[in-house]
PDB file of N, CA and C in Angstrom:
ATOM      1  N   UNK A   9     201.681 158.256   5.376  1.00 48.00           N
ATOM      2  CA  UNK A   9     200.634 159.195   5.671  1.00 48.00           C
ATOM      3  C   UNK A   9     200.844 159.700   7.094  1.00 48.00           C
ATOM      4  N   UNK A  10     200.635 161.079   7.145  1.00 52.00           N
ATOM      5  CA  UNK A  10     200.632 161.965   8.634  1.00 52.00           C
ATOM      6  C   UNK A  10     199.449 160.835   9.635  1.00 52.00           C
ATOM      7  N   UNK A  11     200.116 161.108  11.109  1.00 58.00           N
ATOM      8  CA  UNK A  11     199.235 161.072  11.684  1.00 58.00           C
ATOM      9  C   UNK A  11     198.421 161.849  12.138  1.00 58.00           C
ATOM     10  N   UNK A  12     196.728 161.671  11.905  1.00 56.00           N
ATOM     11  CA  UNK A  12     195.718 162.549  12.191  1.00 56.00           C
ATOM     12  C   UNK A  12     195.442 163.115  10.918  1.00 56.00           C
ATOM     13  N   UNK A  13     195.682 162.432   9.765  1.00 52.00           N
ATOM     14  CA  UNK A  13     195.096 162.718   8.454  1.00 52.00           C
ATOM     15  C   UNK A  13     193.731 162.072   8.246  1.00 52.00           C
ATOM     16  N   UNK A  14     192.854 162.543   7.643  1.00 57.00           N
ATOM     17  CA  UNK A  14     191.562 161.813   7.625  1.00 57.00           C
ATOM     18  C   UNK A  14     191.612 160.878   6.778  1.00 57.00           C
ATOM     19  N   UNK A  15     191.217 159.712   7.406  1.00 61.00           N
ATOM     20  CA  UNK A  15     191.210 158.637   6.311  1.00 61.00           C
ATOM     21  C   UNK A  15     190.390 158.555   4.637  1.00 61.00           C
ATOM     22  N   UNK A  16     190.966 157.882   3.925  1.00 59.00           N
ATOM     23  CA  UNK A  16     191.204 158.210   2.779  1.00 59.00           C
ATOM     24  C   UNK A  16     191.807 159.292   1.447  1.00 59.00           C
ATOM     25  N   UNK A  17     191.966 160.231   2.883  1.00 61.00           N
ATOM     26  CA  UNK A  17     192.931 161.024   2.179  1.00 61.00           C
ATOM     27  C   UNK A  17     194.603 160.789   1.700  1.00 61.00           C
ATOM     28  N   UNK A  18     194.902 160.978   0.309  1.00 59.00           N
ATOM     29  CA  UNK A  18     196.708 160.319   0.151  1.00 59.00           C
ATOM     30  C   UNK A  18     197.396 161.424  -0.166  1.00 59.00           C
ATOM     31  N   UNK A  19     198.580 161.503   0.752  1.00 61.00           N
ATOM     32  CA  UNK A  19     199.657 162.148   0.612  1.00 61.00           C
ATOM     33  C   UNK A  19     200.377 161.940  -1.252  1.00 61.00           C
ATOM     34  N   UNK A  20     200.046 162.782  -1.797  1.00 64.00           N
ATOM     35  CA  UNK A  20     200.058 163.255  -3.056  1.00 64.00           C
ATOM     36  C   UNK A  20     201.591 163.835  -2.960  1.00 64.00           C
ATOM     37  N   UNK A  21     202.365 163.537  -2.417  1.00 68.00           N
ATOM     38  CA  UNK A  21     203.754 164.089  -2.059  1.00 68.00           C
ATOM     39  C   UNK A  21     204.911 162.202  -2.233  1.00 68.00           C
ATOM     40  N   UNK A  22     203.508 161.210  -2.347  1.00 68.00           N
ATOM     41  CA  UNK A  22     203.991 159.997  -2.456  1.00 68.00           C
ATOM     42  C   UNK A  22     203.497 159.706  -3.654  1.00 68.00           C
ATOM     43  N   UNK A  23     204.055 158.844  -4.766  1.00 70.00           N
ATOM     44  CA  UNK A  23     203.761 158.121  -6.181  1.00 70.00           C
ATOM     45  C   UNK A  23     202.569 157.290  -5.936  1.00 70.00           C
ATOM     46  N   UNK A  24     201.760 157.521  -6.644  1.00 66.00           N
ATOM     47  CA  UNK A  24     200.383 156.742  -6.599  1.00 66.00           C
ATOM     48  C   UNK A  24     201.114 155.064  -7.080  1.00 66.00           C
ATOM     49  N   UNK A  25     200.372 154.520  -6.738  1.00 69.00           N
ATOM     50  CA  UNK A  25     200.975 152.945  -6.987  1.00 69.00           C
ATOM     51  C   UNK A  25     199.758 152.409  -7.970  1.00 69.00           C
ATOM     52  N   UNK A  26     199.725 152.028  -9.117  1.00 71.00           N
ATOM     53  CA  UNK A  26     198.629 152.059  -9.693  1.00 71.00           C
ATOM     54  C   UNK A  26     199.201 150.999 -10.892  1.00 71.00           C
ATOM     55  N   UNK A  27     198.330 150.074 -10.937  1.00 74.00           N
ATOM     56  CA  UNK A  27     198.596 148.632 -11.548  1.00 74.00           C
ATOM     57  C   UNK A  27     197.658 148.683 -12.805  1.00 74.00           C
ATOM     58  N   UNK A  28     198.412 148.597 -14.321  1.00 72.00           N
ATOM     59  CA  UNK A  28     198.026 148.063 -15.625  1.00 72.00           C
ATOM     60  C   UNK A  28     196.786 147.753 -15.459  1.00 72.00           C
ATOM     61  N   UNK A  29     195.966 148.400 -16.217  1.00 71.00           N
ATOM     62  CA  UNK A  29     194.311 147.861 -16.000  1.00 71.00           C
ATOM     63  C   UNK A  29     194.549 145.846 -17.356  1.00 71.00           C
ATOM     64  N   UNK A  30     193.624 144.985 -16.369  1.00 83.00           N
ATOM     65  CA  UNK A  30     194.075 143.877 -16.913  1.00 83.00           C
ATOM     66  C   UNK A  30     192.943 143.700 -18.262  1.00 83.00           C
ATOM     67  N   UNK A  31     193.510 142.752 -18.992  1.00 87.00           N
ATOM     68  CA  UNK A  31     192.510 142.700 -20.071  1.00 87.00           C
ATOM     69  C   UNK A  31     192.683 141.176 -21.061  1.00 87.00           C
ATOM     70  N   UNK A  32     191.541 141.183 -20.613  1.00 93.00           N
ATOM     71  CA  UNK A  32     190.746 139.349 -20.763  1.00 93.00           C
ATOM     72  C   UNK A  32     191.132 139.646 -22.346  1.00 93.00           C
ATOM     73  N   UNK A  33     191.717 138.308 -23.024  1.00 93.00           N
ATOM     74  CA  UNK A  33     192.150 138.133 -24.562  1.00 93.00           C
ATOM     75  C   UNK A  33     191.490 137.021 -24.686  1.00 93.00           C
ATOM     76  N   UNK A  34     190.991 137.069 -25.932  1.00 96.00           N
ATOM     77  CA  UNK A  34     190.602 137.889 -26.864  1.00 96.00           C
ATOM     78  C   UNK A  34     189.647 139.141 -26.477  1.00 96.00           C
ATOM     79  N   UNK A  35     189.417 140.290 -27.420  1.00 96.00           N
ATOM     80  CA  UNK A  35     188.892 141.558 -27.070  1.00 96.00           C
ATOM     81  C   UNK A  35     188.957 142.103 -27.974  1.00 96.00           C
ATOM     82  N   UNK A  36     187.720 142.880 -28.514  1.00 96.00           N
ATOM     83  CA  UNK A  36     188.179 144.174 -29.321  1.00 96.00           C
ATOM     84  C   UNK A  36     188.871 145.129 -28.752  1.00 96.00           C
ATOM     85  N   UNK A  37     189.921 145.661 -29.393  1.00 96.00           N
ATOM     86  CA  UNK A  37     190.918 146.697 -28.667  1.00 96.00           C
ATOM     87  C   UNK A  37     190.412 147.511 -29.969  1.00 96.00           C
ATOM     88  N   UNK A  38     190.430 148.971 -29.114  1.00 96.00           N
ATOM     89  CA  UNK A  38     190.402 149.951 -30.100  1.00 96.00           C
ATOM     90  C   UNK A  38     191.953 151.117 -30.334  1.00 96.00           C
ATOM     91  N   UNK A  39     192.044 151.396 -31.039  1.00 97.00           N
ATOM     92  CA  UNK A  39     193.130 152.170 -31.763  1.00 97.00           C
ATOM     93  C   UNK A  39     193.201 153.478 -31.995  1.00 97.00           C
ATOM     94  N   UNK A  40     193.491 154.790 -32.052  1.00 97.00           N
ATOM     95  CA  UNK A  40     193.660 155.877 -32.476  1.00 97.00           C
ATOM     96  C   UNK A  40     195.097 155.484 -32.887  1.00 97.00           C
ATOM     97  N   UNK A  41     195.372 156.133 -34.189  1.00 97.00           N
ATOM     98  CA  UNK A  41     196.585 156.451 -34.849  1.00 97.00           C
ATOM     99  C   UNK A  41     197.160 157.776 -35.671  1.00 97.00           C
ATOM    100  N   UNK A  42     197.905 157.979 -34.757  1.00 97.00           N
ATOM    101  CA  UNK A  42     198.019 160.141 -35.961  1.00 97.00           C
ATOM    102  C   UNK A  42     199.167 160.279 -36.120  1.00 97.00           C
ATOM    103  N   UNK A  43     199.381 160.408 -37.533  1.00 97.00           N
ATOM    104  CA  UNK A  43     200.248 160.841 -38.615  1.00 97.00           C
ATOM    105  C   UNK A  43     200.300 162.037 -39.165  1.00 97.00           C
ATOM    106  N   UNK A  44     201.088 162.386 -39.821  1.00 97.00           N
ATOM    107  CA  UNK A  44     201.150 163.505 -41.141  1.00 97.00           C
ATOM    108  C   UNK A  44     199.450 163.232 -41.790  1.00 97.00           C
ATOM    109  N   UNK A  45     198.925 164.507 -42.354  1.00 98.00           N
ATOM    110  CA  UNK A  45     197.885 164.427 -42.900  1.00 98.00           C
ATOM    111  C   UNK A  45     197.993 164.131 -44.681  1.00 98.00           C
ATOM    112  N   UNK A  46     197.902 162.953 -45.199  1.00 97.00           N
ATOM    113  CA  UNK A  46     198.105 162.600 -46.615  1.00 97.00           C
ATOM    114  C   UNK A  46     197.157 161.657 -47.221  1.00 97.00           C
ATOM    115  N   UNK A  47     196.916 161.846 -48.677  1.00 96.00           N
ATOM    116  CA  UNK A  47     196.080 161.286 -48.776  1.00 96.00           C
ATOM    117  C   UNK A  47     195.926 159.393 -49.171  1.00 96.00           C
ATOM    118  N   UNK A  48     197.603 159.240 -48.743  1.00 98.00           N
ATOM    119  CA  UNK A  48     197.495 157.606 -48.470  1.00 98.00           C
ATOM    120  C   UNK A  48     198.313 157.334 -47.283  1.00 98.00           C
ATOM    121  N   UNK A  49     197.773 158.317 -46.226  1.00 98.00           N
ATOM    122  CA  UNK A  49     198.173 158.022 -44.648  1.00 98.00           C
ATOM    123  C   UNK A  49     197.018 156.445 -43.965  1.00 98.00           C
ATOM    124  N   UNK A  50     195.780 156.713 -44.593  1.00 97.00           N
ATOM    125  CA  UNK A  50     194.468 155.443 -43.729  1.00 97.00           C
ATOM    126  C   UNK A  50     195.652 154.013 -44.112  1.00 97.00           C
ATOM    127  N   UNK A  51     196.048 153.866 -45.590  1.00 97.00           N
ATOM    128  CA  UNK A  51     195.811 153.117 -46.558  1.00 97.00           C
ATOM    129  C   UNK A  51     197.419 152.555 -45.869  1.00 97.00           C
ATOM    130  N   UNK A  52     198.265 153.437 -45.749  1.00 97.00           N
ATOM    131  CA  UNK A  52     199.608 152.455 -44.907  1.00 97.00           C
ATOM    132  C   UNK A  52     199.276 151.871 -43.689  1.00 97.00           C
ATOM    133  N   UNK A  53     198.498 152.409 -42.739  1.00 98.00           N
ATOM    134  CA  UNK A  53     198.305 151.896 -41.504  1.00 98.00           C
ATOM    135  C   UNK A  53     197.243 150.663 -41.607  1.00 98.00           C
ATOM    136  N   UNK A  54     196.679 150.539 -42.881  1.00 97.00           N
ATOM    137  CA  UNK A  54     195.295 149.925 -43.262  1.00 97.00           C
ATOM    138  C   UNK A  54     196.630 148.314 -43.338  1.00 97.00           C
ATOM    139  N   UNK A  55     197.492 148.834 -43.823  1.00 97.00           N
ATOM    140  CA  UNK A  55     198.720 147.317 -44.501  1.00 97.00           C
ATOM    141  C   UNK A  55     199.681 147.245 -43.163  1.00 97.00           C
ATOM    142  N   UNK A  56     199.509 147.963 -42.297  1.00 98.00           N
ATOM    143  CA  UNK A  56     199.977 147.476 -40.970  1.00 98.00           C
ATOM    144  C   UNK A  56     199.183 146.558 -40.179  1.00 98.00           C
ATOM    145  N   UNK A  57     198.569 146.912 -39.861  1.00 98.00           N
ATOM    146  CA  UNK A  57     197.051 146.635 -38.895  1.00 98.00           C
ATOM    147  C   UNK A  57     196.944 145.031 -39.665  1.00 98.00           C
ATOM    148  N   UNK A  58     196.735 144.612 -41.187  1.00 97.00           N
ATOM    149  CA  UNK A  58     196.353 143.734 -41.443  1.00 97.00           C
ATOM    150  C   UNK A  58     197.103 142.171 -41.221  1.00 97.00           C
ATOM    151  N   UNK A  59     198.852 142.998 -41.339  1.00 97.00           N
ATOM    152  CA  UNK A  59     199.756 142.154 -40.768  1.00 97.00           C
ATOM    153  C   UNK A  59     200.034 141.747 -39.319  1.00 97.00           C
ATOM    154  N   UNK A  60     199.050 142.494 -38.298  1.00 97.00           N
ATOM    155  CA  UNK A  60     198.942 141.824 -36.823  1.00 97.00           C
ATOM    156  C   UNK A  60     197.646 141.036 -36.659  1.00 97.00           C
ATOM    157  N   UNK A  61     196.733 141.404 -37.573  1.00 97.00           N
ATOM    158  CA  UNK A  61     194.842 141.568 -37.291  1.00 97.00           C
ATOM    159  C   UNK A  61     194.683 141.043 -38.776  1.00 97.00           C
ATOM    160  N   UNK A  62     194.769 140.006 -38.936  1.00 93.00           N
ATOM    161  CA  UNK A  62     193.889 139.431 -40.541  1.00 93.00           C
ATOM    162  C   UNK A  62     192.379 139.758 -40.414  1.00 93.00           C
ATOM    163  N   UNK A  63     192.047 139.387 -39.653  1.00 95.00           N
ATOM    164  CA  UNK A  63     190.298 139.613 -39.695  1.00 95.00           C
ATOM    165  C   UNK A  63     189.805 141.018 -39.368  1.00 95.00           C
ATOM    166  N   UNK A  64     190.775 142.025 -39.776  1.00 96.00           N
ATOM    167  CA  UNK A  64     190.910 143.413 -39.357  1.00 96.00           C
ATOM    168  C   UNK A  64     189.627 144.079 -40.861  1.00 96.00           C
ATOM    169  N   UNK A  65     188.714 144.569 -40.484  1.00 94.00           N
ATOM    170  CA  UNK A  65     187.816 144.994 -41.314  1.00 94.00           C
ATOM    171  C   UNK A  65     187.646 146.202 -41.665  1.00 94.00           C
ATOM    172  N   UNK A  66     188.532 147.132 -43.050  1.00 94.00           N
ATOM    173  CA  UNK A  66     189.066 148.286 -43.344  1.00 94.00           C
ATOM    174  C   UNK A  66     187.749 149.297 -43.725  1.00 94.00           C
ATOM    175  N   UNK A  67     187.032 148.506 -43.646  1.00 95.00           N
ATOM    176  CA  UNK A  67     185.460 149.796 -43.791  1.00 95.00           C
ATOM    177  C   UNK A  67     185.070 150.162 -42.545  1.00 95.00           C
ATOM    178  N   UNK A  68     185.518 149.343 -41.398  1.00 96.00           N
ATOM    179  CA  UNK A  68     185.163 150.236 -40.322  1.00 96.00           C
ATOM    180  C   UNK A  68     186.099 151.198 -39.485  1.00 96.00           C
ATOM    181  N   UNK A  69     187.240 151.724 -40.253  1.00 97.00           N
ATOM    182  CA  UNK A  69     187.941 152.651 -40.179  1.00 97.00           C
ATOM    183  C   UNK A  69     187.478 153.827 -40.249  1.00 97.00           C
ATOM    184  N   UNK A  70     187.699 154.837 -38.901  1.00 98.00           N
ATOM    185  CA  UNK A  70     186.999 156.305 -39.032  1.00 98.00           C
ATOM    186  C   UNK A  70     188.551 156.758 -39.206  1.00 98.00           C
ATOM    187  N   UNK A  71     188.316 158.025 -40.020  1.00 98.00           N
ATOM    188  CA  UNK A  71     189.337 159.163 -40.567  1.00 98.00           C
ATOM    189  C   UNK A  71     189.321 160.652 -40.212  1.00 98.00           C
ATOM    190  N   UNK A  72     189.720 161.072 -39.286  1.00 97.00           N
ATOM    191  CA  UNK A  72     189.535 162.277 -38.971  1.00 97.00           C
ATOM    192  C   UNK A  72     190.793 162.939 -38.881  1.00 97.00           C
ATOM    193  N   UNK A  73     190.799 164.269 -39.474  1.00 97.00           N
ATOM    194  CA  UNK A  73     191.618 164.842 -39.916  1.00 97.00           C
ATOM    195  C   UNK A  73     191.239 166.478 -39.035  1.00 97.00           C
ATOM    196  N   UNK A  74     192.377 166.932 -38.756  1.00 96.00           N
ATOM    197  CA  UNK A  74     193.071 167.604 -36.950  1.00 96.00           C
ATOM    198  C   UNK A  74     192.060 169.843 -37.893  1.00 96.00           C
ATOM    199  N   UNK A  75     192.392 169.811 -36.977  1.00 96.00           N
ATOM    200  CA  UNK A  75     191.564 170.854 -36.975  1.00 96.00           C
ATOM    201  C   UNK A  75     192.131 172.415 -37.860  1.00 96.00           C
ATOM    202  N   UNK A  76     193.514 172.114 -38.223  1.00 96.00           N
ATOM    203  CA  UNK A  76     194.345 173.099 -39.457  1.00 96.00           C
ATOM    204  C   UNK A  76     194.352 171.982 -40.497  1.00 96.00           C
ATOM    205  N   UNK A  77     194.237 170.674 -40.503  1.00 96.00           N
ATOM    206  CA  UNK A  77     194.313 169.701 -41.752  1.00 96.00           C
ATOM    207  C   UNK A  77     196.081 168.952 -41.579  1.00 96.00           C
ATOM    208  N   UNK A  78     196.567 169.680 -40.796  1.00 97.00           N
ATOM    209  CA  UNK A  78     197.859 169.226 -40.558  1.00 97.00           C
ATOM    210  C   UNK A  78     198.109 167.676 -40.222  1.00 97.00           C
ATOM    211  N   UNK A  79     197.124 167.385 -39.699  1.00 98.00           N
ATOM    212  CA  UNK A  79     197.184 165.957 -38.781  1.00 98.00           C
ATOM    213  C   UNK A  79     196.133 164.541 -39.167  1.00 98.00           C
ATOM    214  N   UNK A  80     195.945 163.641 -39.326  1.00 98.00           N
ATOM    215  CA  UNK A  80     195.177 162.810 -39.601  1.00 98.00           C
ATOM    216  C   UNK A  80     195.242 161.713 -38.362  1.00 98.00           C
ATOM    217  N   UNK A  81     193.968 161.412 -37.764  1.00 98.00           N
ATOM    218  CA  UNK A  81     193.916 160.047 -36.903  1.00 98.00           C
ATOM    219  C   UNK A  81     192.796 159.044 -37.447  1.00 98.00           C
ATOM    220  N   UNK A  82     193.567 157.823 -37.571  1.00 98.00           N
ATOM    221  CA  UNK A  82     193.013 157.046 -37.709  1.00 98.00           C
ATOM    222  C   UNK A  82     192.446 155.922 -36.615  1.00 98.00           C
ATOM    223  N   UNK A  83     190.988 155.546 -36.724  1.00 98.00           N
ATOM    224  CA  UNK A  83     190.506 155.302 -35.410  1.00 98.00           C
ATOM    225  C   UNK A  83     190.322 153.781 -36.016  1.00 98.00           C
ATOM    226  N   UNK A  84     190.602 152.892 -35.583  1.00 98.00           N
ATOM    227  CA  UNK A  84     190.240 151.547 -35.767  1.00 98.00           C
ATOM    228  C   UNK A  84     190.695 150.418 -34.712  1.00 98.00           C
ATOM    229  N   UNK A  85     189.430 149.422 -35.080  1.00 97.00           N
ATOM    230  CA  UNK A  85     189.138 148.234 -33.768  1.00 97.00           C
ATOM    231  C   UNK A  85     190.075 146.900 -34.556  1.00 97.00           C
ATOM    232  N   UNK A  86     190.507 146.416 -33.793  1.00 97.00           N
ATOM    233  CA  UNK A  86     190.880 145.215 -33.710  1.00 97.00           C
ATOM    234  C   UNK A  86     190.669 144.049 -32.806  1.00 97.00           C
ATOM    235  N   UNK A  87     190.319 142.739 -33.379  1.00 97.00           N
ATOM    236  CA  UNK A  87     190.247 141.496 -32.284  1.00 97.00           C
ATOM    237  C   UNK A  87     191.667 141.559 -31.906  1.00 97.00           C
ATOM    238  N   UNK A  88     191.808 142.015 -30.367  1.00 97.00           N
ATOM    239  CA  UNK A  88     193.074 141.474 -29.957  1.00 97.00           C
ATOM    240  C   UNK A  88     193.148 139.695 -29.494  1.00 97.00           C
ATOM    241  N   UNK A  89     194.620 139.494 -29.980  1.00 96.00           N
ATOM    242  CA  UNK A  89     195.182 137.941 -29.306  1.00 96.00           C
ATOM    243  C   UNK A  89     195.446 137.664 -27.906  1.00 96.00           C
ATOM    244  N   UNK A  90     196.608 138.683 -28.084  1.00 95.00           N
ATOM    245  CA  UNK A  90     197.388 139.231 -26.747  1.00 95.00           C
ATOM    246  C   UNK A  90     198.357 140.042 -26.882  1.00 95.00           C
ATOM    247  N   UNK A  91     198.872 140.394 -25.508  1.00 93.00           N
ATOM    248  CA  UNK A  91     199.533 141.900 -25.393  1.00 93.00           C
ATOM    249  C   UNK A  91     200.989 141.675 -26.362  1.00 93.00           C
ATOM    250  N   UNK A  92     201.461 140.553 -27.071  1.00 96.00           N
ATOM    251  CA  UNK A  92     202.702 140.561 -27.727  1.00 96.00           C
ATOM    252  C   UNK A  92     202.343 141.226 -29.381  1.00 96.00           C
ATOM    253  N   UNK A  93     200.766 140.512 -29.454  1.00 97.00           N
ATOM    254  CA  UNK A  93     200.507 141.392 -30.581  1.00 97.00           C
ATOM    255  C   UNK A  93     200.473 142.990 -30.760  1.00 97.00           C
ATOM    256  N   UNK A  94     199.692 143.324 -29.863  1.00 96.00           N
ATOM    257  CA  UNK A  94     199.395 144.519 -29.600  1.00 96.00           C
ATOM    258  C   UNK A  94     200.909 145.476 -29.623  1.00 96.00           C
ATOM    259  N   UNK A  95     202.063 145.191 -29.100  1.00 96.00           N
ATOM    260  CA  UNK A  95     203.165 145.374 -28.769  1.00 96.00           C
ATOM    261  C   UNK A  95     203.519 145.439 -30.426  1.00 96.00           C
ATOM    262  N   UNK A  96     203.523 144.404 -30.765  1.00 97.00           N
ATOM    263  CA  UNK A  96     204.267 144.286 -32.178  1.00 97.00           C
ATOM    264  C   UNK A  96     203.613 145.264 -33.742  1.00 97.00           C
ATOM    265  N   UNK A  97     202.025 145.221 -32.940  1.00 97.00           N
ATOM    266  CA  UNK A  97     201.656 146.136 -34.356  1.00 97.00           C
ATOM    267  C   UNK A  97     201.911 147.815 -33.819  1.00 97.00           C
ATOM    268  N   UNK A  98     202.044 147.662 -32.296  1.00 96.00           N
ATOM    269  CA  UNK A  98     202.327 149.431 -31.651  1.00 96.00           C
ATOM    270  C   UNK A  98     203.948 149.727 -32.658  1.00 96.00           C
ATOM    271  N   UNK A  99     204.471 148.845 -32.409  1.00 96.00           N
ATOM    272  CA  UNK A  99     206.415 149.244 -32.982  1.00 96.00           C
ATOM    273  C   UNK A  99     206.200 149.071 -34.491  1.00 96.00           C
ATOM    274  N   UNK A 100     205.556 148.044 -35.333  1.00 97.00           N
ATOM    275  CA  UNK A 100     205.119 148.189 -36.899  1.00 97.00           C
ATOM    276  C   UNK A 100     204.304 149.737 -37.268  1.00 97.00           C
ATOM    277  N   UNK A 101     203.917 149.707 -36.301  1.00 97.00           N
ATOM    278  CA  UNK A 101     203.068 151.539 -36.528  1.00 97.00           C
ATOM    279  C   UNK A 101     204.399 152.082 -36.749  1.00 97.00           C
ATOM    280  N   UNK A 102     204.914 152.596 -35.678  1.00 95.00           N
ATOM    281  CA  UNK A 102     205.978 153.357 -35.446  1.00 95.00           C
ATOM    282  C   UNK A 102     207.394 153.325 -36.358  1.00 95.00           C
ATOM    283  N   UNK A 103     207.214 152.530 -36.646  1.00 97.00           N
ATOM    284  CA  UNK A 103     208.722 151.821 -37.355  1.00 97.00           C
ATOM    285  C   UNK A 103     208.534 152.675 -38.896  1.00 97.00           C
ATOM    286  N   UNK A 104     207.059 152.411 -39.537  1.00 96.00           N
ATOM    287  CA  UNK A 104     206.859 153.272 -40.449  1.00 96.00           C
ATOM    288  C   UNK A 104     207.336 154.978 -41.081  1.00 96.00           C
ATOM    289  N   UNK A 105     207.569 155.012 -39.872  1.00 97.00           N
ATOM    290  CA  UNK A 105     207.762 156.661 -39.612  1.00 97.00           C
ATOM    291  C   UNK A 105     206.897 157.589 -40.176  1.00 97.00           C
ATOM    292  N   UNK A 106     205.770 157.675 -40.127  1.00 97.00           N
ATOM    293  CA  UNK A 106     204.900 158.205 -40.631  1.00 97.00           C
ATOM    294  C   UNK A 106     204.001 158.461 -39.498  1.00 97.00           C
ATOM    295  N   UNK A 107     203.874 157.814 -38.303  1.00 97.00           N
ATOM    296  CA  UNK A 107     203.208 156.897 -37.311  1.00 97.00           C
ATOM    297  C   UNK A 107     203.884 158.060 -35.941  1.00 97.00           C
ATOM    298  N   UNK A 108     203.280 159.151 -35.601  1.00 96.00           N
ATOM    299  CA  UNK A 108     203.952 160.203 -34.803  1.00 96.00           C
ATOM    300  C   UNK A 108     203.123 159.561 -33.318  1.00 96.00           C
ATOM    301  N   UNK A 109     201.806 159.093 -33.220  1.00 95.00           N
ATOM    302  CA  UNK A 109     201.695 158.245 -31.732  1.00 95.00           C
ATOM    303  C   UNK A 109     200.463 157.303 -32.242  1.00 95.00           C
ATOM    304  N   UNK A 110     200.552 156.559 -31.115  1.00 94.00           N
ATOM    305  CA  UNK A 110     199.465 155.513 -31.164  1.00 94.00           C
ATOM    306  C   UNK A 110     198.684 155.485 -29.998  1.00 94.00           C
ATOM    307  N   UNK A 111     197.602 155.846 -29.344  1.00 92.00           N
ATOM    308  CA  UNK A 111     196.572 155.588 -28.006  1.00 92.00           C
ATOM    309  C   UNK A 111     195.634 154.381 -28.241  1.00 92.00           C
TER     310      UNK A 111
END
């Protein structure tokens, strides 16, 4: 930082340094998932999800579908373990190929 910059101001010309927000396990983690829009897009991710998350509860799955119909996200909670799970059902999403991102 310049000298004679007012404090708290950051030189935005430098990489913010900004650390993984941490997260106490167990937790409900929540999910967005968007795919191709089909009408057994919920129902594959429903047989993903169950193989990281057994106690994963498929009625409280919201389905919303993108604003031309092109797109489908699926919104669902899971008890997380820990971040290896989370990791492993993010790449089981993906691996599917059906599975275009996960937030």
């Amino acid at each position: 930082m310049k000298k004679g910059a007012p404090q708290g101001v950051r030189d935005l010309r430098q990489p913010a340094v900004l650390e993984p927000p941490k997260i106490t396990f167990p937790c409900d983690y929540s999910l967005k998932i968007v795919g191709d829009a089909a009408d057994d897009f919920p129902a594959s991710v429903c047989q993903v999800i169950v193989q990281y998350a057994a106690d994963f509860d498929a009625t409280t799955m919201q389905v919303v579908d993108s604003r031309n119909g092109r797109f489908q996200s699926v919104r669902v909670v899971i008890r997380a373990t820990g971040e290896q799970q989370i990791k492993q059902l993010f790449d089981a999403l993906k691996a599917t190929g059906r599975v275009h991102m996960v937030v």
